[in-house]
Amino acid sequence: MKIPFSPPYIDEAVINEVVDSLRSGWITSGPKVKALEEEIKVFSNAKEVLCVNSWTSGAIMMLRWLGVTAEDEVIVPAYTYSATALAVLHAGAKPVMVDSGEDFNISVDAIRKAITPRTKAIIPVDIAGFPCDYDRIMRLVNEPEIRNQFQATSLVQEKLGRILVMNDAAHSLGAYYSKNQRTGCETDIAIFSLHAVKNVTTAEGGAICLNLPEPFDNAELYKELRMMSLNCQTKDAFSKSKAGGWRYDIVGLGMKINMADVNAAIGLAQIREYPELLKERKRVFNTYSKAFADCDWAILPPSEDGEKESSYHIYALRVKDFTEEQRDRMIDEIAKSEVAVNVHFIPMPMLSFFSSLGYDIKNYPQAYENFKGEISLPIYPQLDEEKLDFIIKTVKDAYLKVTVDR
């Protein structure tokens, strides 16, 4: 039985929405992008939402808006996908990597130790869709001692008066941070990924959620950033296409990172079905947890903690006391049955580029501990009981094969 890792969810509703975009005669940024922004805004309770062409470009733009410089530092977890730190580098600042906790997410204690007068932002990451401890993080940046050492180097930073918290919510669209509140509004800025493998996709894309405190005006900031995402052009293509609407101006150094309507159409159809799709992802997640609960070698991933609940984006199974080499052998055994699994993530200090910059995995022991035995299992609505039984048996058999052979 051949089982892919993360195929996109494409049903007739998605196809019809895309066809509607194609037939409309307007396929770049237009009414469907705006409709998707409104859907995500309602779903997340964010004050404003701006859709762009990727999480990465959105993060770069927001850090540039913040006004970071080469002397500025942005705290990121060592255990995340590389885009989190690459966005900081592209924006011109220095990523300061810190270790994780046993739940995969960034350690708040490690954040505290890493803060200096040069710290301008913190980018926590909701690994696998399980929210970080944002109550502690937001209290931390608002502590008088931490605020007093903050040194602004831009007008935006002066206006904020403290370290910015920008949630890397690439995995967590649909997660609950509290009983009645989903992720997207618990920090100054949250950015969802809408990449092809995400719970809701636009093939490629991202959604920036704006929740800046007073004296910021999030509605005005949305307009500013929308223009910034279009090369700081004072008119978008839709407005310019109208009779007599050709004249425009360029009022700053922007980026070209807008989302197209033809992409937004996919996400628009999916997010309308998302509550039901989330239930299916939870079904798959809980099936795995029940199946592996009695395995003394299995460390189950977090899904609920108090009022927090995952978006069930990734099932990050860990094998207790395995070496990295044993984990890799187990993946090879699973692949023999044509079940595709993955690893989330290779810690950034282990990647050649970051290693060349001086980051060393020895400084992030929990990140390595989380990584060395981790195997991500397929999790998506299309997995029925027969397929899940096959995956579970394949994984258990692979563990036995590796442990018997050693």
XYZ file of C-alpha atoms in Angstrom:
406
model
C 0.000 0.000 0.000
C 1.579 3.277 -1.128
C 0.921 6.157 1.284
C 2.248 9.676 0.549
C 3.303 11.961 3.389
C 1.190 15.072 2.829
C -0.933 15.328 -0.334
C -3.015 18.512 -0.716
C -6.737 18.325 0.014
C -8.414 19.092 -3.302
C -12.149 18.503 -3.627
C -14.798 19.825 -6.022
C -15.297 22.969 -3.941
C -11.622 23.867 -4.394
C -11.709 23.122 -8.116
C -14.874 25.179 -8.585
C -13.409 28.157 -6.707
C -10.243 28.093 -8.834
C -12.249 27.759 -12.048
C -14.367 30.718 -10.938
C -11.178 32.756 -10.582
C -9.957 31.703 -14.023
C -13.285 32.529 -15.632
C -13.528 35.891 -13.916
C -10.788 37.322 -16.098
C -8.867 38.437 -12.994
C -6.265 36.017 -11.579
C -3.786 38.216 -9.653
C -4.497 40.099 -6.391
C -8.159 40.986 -6.236
C -11.461 40.068 -4.612
C -10.605 36.465 -3.695
C -7.480 37.538 -1.807
C -9.545 40.047 0.132
C -12.193 37.394 0.837
C -9.541 34.980 2.140
C -8.103 37.703 4.376
C -11.547 38.263 5.863
C -12.091 34.520 6.425
C -8.762 34.182 8.256
C -9.461 37.373 10.210
C -12.764 35.971 11.492
C -11.286 32.519 12.113
C -8.302 33.809 14.112
C -9.850 36.951 15.629
C -6.843 38.954 14.430
C -7.397 42.688 14.102
C -6.218 42.695 10.461
C -4.906 40.059 8.034
C -2.729 40.577 4.959
C -2.143 37.677 2.556
C 1.251 37.433 0.817
C 3.059 34.921 -1.368
C 4.871 33.026 1.421
C 5.516 32.926 5.161
C 9.152 33.788 4.506
C 8.513 36.932 2.481
C 5.921 38.059 5.014
C 8.400 37.678 7.879
C 11.111 39.537 5.961
C 8.733 42.410 5.248
C 7.600 42.677 8.873
C 11.177 42.734 10.171
C 12.066 45.417 7.614
C 9.002 47.364 8.714
C 10.275 47.041 12.285
C 13.502 48.638 11.076
C 16.080 46.069 12.168
C 19.736 46.676 11.321
C 22.925 44.628 11.195
C 23.564 45.387 14.884
C 20.127 44.153 15.950
C 19.309 40.693 17.309
C 16.214 38.547 16.819
C 15.723 35.516 19.077
C 14.641 32.314 17.321
C 14.538 28.638 18.338
C 17.335 26.398 17.094
C 14.689 23.735 16.484
C 12.623 24.976 13.545
C 12.644 25.121 9.770
C 15.409 27.303 8.351
C 13.026 30.013 7.080
C 12.631 31.367 10.622
C 16.292 32.392 10.788
C 16.743 33.047 7.065
C 14.042 35.722 7.232
C 16.051 37.475 9.965
C 19.205 37.370 7.842
C 17.383 38.621 4.727
C 16.000 41.513 6.788
C 19.552 42.438 7.761
C 19.624 41.389 11.437
C 21.340 38.647 13.460
C 19.444 35.474 14.493
C 20.162 34.515 18.102
C 19.308 30.830 18.470
C 18.079 29.356 21.751
C 17.191 25.858 22.901
C 13.795 24.163 23.022
C 11.712 22.466 25.678
C 10.615 18.834 25.689
C 7.383 19.843 23.926
C 9.500 20.902 20.868
C 8.688 24.601 21.378
C 11.078 27.401 22.312
C 12.224 27.538 25.951
C 11.018 30.728 27.638
C 13.843 30.449 30.171
C 16.310 30.318 27.277
C 14.690 33.415 25.740
C 15.178 35.343 28.986
C 18.885 34.460 29.128
C 19.385 35.530 25.486
C 17.841 39.010 25.728
C 20.258 41.932 25.405
C 19.793 45.671 24.704
C 20.167 44.747 21.015
C 17.181 42.348 21.020
C 14.481 43.804 18.789
C 12.180 40.811 18.236
C 11.420 37.277 19.353
C 10.054 34.717 16.881
C 8.609 31.716 18.746
C 7.481 28.790 16.569
C 4.392 26.623 17.126
C 6.089 23.342 16.231
C 3.689 20.796 14.683
C 0.801 23.166 15.429
C 1.104 23.125 19.245
C 1.112 26.718 20.594
C 4.025 28.126 22.586
C 3.603 29.647 26.050
C 2.626 33.121 24.861
C 1.335 34.287 28.238
C 4.862 33.919 29.646
C 6.512 35.383 26.556
C 4.272 38.462 26.467
C 4.733 38.981 30.225
C 8.483 38.680 29.731
C 8.768 41.420 27.107
C 6.597 43.696 29.238
C 8.625 43.284 32.429
C 9.958 46.716 33.535
C 13.561 45.470 33.646
C 13.336 44.044 30.115
C 11.580 47.162 28.759
C 14.131 49.475 30.396
C 17.080 47.821 28.666
C 15.353 47.948 25.248
C 17.159 50.330 22.881
C 15.092 51.441 19.890
C 16.888 51.995 16.585
C 13.867 52.943 14.439
C 10.696 55.027 14.705
C 8.540 51.883 14.780
C 10.610 50.450 17.634
C 10.326 53.737 19.559
C 6.565 53.653 19.079
C 6.339 50.078 20.409
C 8.780 50.722 23.235
C 9.691 47.077 23.777
C 10.716 43.854 22.064
C 8.287 42.780 19.307
C 6.837 39.252 19.511
C 6.146 37.737 16.100
C 4.616 34.267 16.259
C 5.840 31.864 13.587
C 2.415 30.247 13.296
C 3.299 28.423 10.076
C 1.864 25.173 11.497
C -0.821 26.420 13.853
C -3.756 27.811 11.863
C -6.732 26.342 13.714
C -4.954 25.626 16.993
C -6.494 26.863 20.230
C -4.382 29.005 22.531
C -7.186 29.231 25.061
C -10.596 27.604 25.371
C -12.402 30.076 23.124
C -9.508 31.578 21.197
C -7.582 30.203 18.251
C -4.024 31.248 17.420
C -3.418 34.405 15.408
C -4.185 37.154 17.917
C -2.103 36.295 20.993
C 1.045 38.212 19.939
C 1.905 41.502 18.187
C 2.155 39.731 14.833
C 1.438 36.132 13.822
C 2.195 34.704 10.393
C 0.498 31.585 9.059
C 1.952 29.545 6.219
C -0.385 28.511 3.407
C 2.189 26.337 1.644
C 1.092 23.193 -0.199
C 1.674 20.855 2.775
C -0.145 23.000 5.344
C -3.617 22.362 6.822
C -5.026 25.136 4.634
C -3.129 25.875 1.444
C -2.974 28.354 -1.405
C -0.222 26.266 -3.082
C 2.241 28.949 -1.965
C 1.298 31.712 0.444
C 1.236 33.247 3.873
C -1.103 35.333 6.021
C 0.163 38.110 8.297
C -2.059 38.713 11.344
C -1.729 42.196 12.844
C -2.462 42.755 16.536
C -0.238 45.709 17.431
C -1.138 47.541 20.649
C -1.981 51.229 20.840
C -0.878 53.713 19.625
C -0.653 51.587 16.449
C -3.690 51.608 14.177
C -3.855 48.119 12.673
C -6.293 49.142 9.928
C -3.917 51.877 8.757
C -0.963 49.523 9.117
C -2.751 46.991 6.897
C -2.994 49.649 4.143
C 0.670 50.554 4.566
C 1.824 46.937 4.418
C -0.445 46.089 1.496
C 1.234 48.868 -0.453
C 4.654 47.726 0.793
C 3.890 44.219 -0.541
C 3.327 45.774 -3.985
C 6.647 47.635 -4.320
C 5.202 50.599 -2.384
C 3.102 51.392 -5.435
C 0.185 53.682 -4.637
C -2.243 51.741 -6.836
C -2.649 47.993 -7.182
C -3.105 46.317 -10.566
C -6.868 46.050 -10.076
C -7.187 49.813 -9.591
C -4.790 50.613 -12.439
C -6.766 48.435 -14.839
C -9.837 50.653 -14.597
C -10.420 53.204 -17.315
C -8.322 56.304 -16.655
C -6.633 54.761 -13.628
C -3.137 54.382 -15.046
C -1.229 56.996 -13.021
C 0.577 55.833 -9.859
C 3.574 56.659 -7.674
C 6.295 54.684 -5.844
C 6.616 56.070 -2.319
C 9.193 53.777 -0.709
C 11.380 50.682 -0.977
C 8.852 47.871 -0.997
C 8.756 44.225 -1.991
C 6.775 42.301 -4.618
C 5.172 39.624 -2.464
C 1.409 39.903 -3.036
C -0.808 36.825 -3.254
C -2.738 36.106 -6.470
C -6.487 35.466 -6.639
C -5.973 32.130 -8.373
C -3.951 30.995 -5.329
C -6.335 32.524 -2.818
C -9.197 30.588 -4.421
C -7.732 27.283 -3.174
C -7.438 28.532 0.394
C -10.825 30.232 0.277
C -12.584 26.951 -0.489
C -10.518 25.029 2.067
C -10.958 27.403 4.994
C -14.738 27.255 4.588
C -14.451 23.488 5.162
C -11.660 23.758 7.704
C -13.616 23.039 10.919
C -14.562 19.624 9.494
C -11.071 19.036 8.114
C -9.628 19.786 11.552
C -11.874 17.133 13.089
C -10.483 14.617 10.597
C -6.886 15.568 11.374
C -7.632 15.167 15.086
C -9.138 11.726 14.351
C -5.908 10.620 12.679
C -3.761 12.107 15.455
C -5.756 10.406 18.206
C -5.709 7.084 16.336
C -1.909 7.182 16.355
C -1.746 8.193 20.023
C -4.062 5.364 21.057
C -2.081 2.853 18.998
C 1.334 3.865 20.368
C 0.275 4.589 23.961
C 1.174 1.069 25.090
C 4.585 1.076 23.376
C 7.210 1.749 26.036
C 9.561 3.018 23.345
C 7.198 5.705 22.003
C 7.160 9.329 23.166
C 3.824 10.761 22.038
C 3.653 14.361 20.785
C 1.699 16.980 22.748
C -1.820 17.769 21.564
C -3.600 19.354 24.531
C -2.372 21.117 27.655
C -4.950 22.914 29.762
C -6.830 25.125 27.335
C -4.213 24.829 24.576
C -4.906 22.459 21.683
C -2.880 21.636 18.594
C -3.892 22.190 14.979
C -2.800 18.570 14.376
C -0.499 19.580 11.549
C 2.253 17.036 12.215
C 2.340 13.818 14.237
C 5.870 14.054 15.656
C 6.486 10.603 17.139
C 9.747 10.169 19.043
C 11.516 6.877 19.715
C 12.926 6.732 23.233
C 16.686 6.254 23.629
C 17.293 5.927 19.885
C 20.405 7.320 18.286
C 20.135 9.378 15.148
C 21.495 6.431 13.160
C 18.856 4.043 14.568
C 16.111 6.513 13.722
C 17.385 6.746 10.162
C 17.437 2.936 9.862
C 13.865 2.809 11.127
C 12.803 5.316 8.463
C 14.511 3.166 5.836
C 12.555 0.142 7.051
C 9.275 2.076 6.908
C 10.076 3.217 3.366
C 10.327 -0.412 2.233
C 6.544 -0.635 2.744
C 6.069 2.550 0.657
C 4.886 4.597 3.617
C 6.319 8.117 3.368
C 7.414 9.642 6.680
C 9.479 12.722 7.443
C 11.582 14.399 10.131
C 10.617 17.752 11.679
C 13.153 19.263 11.885
C 16.886 19.055 11.399
C 17.962 21.697 13.963
C 19.357 24.719 12.163
C 22.853 24.509 13.724
C 23.245 21.106 12.039
C 22.732 22.597 8.573
C 25.868 23.544 6.640
C 24.978 27.208 6.144
C 24.273 27.934 9.795
C 27.215 25.831 10.947
C 29.435 28.001 8.742
C 28.133 31.055 10.621
C 29.330 29.588 13.920
C 26.182 27.983 15.326
C 26.966 24.687 17.074
C 24.383 22.021 17.920
C 26.281 21.257 21.155
C 24.818 24.495 22.523
C 21.258 23.230 22.003
C 21.087 19.813 23.706
C 17.283 19.586 23.960
C 16.872 20.513 20.302
C 19.158 17.632 19.371
C 17.415 15.292 21.816
C 14.055 16.114 20.190
C 15.471 15.606 16.701
C 17.491 12.411 16.985
C 14.532 10.103 17.599
C 11.776 12.004 15.773
C 9.712 10.494 12.934
C 6.791 12.470 11.495
C 3.898 10.248 10.417
C 1.369 11.097 7.676
C -1.614 13.039 9.007
C -4.388 14.271 6.715
C -8.170 13.813 6.275
C -7.892 11.280 3.445
C -6.383 8.597 5.714
C -9.044 5.979 6.420
C -8.959 3.191 9.006
C -7.346 0.676 6.656
C -4.497 3.040 5.772
C -3.942 4.020 9.386
C -3.784 0.398 10.492
C -1.212 -0.241 7.771
C 0.915 2.756 8.816
C 0.804 1.794 12.495
C 1.761 -1.820 11.791
C 4.554 -0.685 9.471
C 6.015 1.635 12.121
C 5.837 -0.974 14.882
C 7.385 -3.626 12.644
C 10.164 -1.238 11.640
C 10.993 -0.564 15.292
C 11.224 -4.290 15.996
C 13.402 -4.830 12.939
C 15.860 -2.151 14.018
C 16.008 -3.210 17.658
C 16.343 -6.930 16.893
C 19.099 -6.313 14.351
C 21.183 -4.160 16.677
